[in-house]
Coordinates of C-alpha atoms in Angstrom, one line a residue:
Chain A
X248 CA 40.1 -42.8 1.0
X249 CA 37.5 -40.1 2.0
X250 CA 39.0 -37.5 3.6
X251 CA 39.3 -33.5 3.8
X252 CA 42.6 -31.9 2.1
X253 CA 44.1 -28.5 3.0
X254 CA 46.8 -26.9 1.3
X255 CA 49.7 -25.7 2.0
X256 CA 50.2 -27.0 5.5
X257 CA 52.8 -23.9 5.8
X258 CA 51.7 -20.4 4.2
X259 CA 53.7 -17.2 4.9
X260 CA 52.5 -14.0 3.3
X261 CA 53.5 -10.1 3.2
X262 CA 51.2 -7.6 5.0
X263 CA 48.9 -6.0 2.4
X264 CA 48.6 -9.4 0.3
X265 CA 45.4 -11.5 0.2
X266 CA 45.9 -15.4 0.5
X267 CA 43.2 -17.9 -0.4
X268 CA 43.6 -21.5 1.7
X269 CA 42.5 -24.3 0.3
X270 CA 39.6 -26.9 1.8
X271 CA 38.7 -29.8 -0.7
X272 CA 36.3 -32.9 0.8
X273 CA 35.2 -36.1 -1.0
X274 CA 33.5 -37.1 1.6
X275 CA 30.1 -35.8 0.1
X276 CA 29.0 -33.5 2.6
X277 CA 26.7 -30.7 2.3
X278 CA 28.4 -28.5 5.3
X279 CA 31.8 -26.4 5.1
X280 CA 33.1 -24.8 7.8
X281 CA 36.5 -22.6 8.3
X282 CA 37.8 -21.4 12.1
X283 CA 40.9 -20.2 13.3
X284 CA 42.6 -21.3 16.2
X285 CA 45.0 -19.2 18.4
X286 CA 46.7 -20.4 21.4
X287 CA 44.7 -20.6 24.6
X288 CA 41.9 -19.9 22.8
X289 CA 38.5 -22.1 21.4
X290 CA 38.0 -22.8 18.3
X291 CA 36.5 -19.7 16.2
X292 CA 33.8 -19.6 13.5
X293 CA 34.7 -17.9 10.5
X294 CA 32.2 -18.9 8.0
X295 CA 30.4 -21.8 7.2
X296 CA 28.5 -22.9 4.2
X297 CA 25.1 -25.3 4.8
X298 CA 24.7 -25.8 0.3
X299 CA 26.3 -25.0 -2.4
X300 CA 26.1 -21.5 -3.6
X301 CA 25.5 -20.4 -0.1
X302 CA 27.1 -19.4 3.0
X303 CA 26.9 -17.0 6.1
X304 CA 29.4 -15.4 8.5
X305 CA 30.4 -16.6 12.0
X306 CA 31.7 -14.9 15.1
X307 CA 34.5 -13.0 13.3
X308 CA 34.3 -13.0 9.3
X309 CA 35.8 -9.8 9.3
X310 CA 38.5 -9.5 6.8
X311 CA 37.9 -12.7 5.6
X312 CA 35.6 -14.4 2.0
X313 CA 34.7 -17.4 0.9
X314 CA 33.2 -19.1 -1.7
X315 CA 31.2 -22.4 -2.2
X316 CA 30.7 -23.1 -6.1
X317 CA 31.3 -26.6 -6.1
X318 CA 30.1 -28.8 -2.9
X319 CA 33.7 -30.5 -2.9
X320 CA 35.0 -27.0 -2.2
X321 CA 35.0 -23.9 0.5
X322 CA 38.2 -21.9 -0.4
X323 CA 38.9 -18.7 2.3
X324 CA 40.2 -15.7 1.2
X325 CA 42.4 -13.5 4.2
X326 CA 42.2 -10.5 2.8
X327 CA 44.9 -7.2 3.6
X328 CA 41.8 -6.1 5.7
X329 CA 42.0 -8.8 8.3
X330 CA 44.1 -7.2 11.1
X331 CA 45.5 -10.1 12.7
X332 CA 45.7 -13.0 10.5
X333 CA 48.5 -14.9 11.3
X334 CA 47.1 -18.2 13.2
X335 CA 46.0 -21.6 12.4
X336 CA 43.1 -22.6 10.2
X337 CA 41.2 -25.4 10.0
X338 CA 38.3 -26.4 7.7
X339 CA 36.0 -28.8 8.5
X340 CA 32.6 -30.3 6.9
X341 CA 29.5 -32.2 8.4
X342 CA 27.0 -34.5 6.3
X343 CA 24.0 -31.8 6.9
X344 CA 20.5 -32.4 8.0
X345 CA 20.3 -33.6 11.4
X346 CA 23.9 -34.8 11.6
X347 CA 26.0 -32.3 13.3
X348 CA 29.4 -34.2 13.9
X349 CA 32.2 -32.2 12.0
X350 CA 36.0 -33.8 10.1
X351 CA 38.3 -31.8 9.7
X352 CA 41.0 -31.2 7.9
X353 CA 44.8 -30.8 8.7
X354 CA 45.1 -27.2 8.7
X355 CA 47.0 -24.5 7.2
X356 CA 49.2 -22.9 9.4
X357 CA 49.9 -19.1 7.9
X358 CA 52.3 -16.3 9.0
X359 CA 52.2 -12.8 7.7
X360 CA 54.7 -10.2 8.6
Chain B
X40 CA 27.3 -14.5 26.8
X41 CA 28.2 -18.0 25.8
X42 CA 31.0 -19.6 27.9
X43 CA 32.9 -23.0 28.5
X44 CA 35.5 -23.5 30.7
X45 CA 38.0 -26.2 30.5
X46 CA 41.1 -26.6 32.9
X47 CA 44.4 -25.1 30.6
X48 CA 46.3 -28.2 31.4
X49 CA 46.9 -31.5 33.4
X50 CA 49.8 -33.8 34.1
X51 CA 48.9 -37.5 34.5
X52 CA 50.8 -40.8 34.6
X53 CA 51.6 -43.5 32.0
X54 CA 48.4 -46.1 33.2
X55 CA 46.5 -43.9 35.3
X56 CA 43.1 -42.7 35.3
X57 CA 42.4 -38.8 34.4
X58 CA 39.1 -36.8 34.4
X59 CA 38.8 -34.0 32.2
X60 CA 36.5 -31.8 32.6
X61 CA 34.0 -29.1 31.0
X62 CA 31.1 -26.6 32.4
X63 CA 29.2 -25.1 30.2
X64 CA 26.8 -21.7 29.7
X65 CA 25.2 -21.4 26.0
X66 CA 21.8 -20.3 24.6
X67 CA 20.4 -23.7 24.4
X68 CA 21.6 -26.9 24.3
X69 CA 21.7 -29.6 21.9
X70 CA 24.7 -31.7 23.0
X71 CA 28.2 -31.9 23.9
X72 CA 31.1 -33.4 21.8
X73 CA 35.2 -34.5 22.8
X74 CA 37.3 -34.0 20.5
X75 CA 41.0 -34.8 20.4
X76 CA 43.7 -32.4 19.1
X77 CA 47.2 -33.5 19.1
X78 CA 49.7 -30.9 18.4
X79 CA 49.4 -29.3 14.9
X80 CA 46.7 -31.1 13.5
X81 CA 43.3 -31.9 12.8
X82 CA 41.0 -32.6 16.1
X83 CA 39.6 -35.6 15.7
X84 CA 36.1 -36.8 17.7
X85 CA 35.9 -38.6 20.7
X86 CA 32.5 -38.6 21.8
X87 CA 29.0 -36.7 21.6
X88 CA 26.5 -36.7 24.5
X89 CA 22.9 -35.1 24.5
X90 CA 21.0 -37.2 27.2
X91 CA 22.7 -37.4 30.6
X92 CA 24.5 -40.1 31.4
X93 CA 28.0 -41.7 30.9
X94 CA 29.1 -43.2 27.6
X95 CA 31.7 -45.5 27.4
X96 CA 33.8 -46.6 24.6
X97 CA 36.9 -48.3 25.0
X98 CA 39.3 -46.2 27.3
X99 CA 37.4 -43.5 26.7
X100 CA 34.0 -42.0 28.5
X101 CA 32.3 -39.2 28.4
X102 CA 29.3 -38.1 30.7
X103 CA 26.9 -35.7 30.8
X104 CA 24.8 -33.4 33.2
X105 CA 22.4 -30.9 30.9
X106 CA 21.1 -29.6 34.8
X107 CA 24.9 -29.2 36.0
X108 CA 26.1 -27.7 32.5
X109 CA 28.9 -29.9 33.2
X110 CA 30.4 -33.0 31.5
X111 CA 33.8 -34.7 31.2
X112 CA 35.9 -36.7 29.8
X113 CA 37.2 -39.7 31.8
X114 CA 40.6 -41.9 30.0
X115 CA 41.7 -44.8 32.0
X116 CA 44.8 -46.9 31.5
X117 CA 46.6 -44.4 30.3
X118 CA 49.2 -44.1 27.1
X119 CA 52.1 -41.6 25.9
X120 CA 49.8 -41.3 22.7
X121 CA 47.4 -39.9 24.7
X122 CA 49.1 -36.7 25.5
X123 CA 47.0 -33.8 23.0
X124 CA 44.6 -31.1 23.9
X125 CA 41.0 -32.1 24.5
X126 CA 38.3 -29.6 23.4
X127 CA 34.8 -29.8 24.8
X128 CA 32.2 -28.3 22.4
X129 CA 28.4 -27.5 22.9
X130 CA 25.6 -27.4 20.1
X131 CA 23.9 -24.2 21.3
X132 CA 20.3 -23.4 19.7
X133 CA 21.3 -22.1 16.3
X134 CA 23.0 -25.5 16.0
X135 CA 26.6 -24.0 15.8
X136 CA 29.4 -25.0 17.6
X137 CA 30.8 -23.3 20.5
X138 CA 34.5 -24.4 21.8
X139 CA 36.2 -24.7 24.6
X140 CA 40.1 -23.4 24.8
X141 CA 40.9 -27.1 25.3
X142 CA 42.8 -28.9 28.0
X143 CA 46.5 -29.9 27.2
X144 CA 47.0 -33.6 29.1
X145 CA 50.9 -34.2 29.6
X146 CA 51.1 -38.1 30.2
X147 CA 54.4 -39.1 32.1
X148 CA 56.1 -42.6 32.4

C-alpha cells in the first residue's frame, strides 16, 4: 500500500534538545512538505522540498531544518532555537509538475517542556 | 495580506443538510481545495475547484465563485462519521497553499 509514514505519533522532548520527525513516502512523489498545526489556527508552511537535494523555507522555518537526500524522505529537525515548538506536525507530498493536490501523513504530535 | 475565513464551528443533525463555508483574499488564485480533518489525524481531500461552479460527488459538493472569493462545502444526508474539521485551502500565485483555521461540524442524532 502507497502511503506516507510518520514516526513517532507521540514525541515528548526537554527544552534545549533538538528532535528530528520522521516523513517517509512510497508514493513516488517529487514534493515534500512539513507544517504545523496549532489549535484555531490554519495550517502553516514550514518547509517544502520541490526535488531531491533541494528545498526552501515557508512562512515560519525559523528554528526549524530539513533535509531531502533521498526522494522517499524529508526528515525536520526542531531545533533548541525554535521558541515554541510544542504543536502538531504533519508532512505531506504532492506528485509535482502541474499536480498540486497534497497526502499526508498521520502526524507527529510533540511536547517539549 | 493573505486571509480565509471559515466559521470556527457548527452543530448539525444526524441526516440533515449543512453548508460550510469559505471566503477568501490571496495574491492570485489558482483553486480552492476541501479537505477533511478528523480529530488527530491526517486531513484527507474532499474536493478541488478552479472554474466556478458546483461539483458534486456523492454527499459531498463543493462550489465555487473566483468573483465572490467565496466557496463552500455543502454535505447532505448527514452521518456521525462526518463530525471532523473541514479546512478550505486556496492555491495563491506562487502555487503554495494557504489554509483556512478549519470549521469543526458537531453532527447530533
Amino acid at each position: 500500500d502507497g502511503g506516507i509514514t510518520q514516526s513517532p505519533k507521540y514525541l515528548f522532548r526537554k527544552e534545549g534538545q533538538n528532535v528530528t520527525l520522521s516523513c517517509e513516502q512510497n508514493l513516488n512523489h517529487d514534493a515534500m512538505y512539513w507544517y504545523r498545526q496549532d489549535p484555531g489556527q490554519g495550517l502553516r508552511l514550514i518547509y517544502y522540498s520541490q526535488i531531491v537535494n533541494d528545498f526552501q523555507k515557508g512562512d515560519i522555518a525559523e528554528g526549524y531544518s530539513v533535509s531531502r537526500e533521498k526522494k522517499e524522505s524529508f526528515p525536520l529537525t526542531v531545533t533548541s532555537a525554535q521558541k515554541n515548538p510544542t504543536a502538531f506536525y504533519l508532512c505531506a507530498s504532492s506528485i509535482g509538475g502541474d499536480s498540486y493536490e497534497q497526502y499526508f501523513g498521520p502526524g507527529t504530535r510533540l511536547t517539549v517542556t | 495580506g493573505q486571509n480565509i475565513d471559515q466559521p470556527t464551528e457548527m452543530t448539525a443533525t444526524e441526516g440533515a443538510i449543512v453548508q460550510i463555508n469559505c471566503t477568501y483574499q490571496t495574491s492570485g488564485f489558482n483553486g480552492l481545495f476541501w479537505y477533511q480533518q478528523h480529530a488527530g489525524e491526517a486531513p484527507t481531500f474532499l474536493s478541488y475547484n478552479v472554474l466556478d461552479g458546483l461539483e458534486e460527488k456523492g454527499r459531498f459538493s463543493s462550489f465555487l465563485s473566483r468573483s465572490k472569493g467565496y466557496s463552500y462545502l455543502l454535505l447532505k444526508e448527514l452521518q456521525m462519521k462526518d463530525s471532523a474539521s473541514y479546512l478550505c485551502a486556496v492555491l495563491d500565485s506562487n502555487y503554495q497553499l494557504i489554509w483556512g483555521a478549519g470549521t469543526k461540524l458537531i453532527i447530533k442524532p
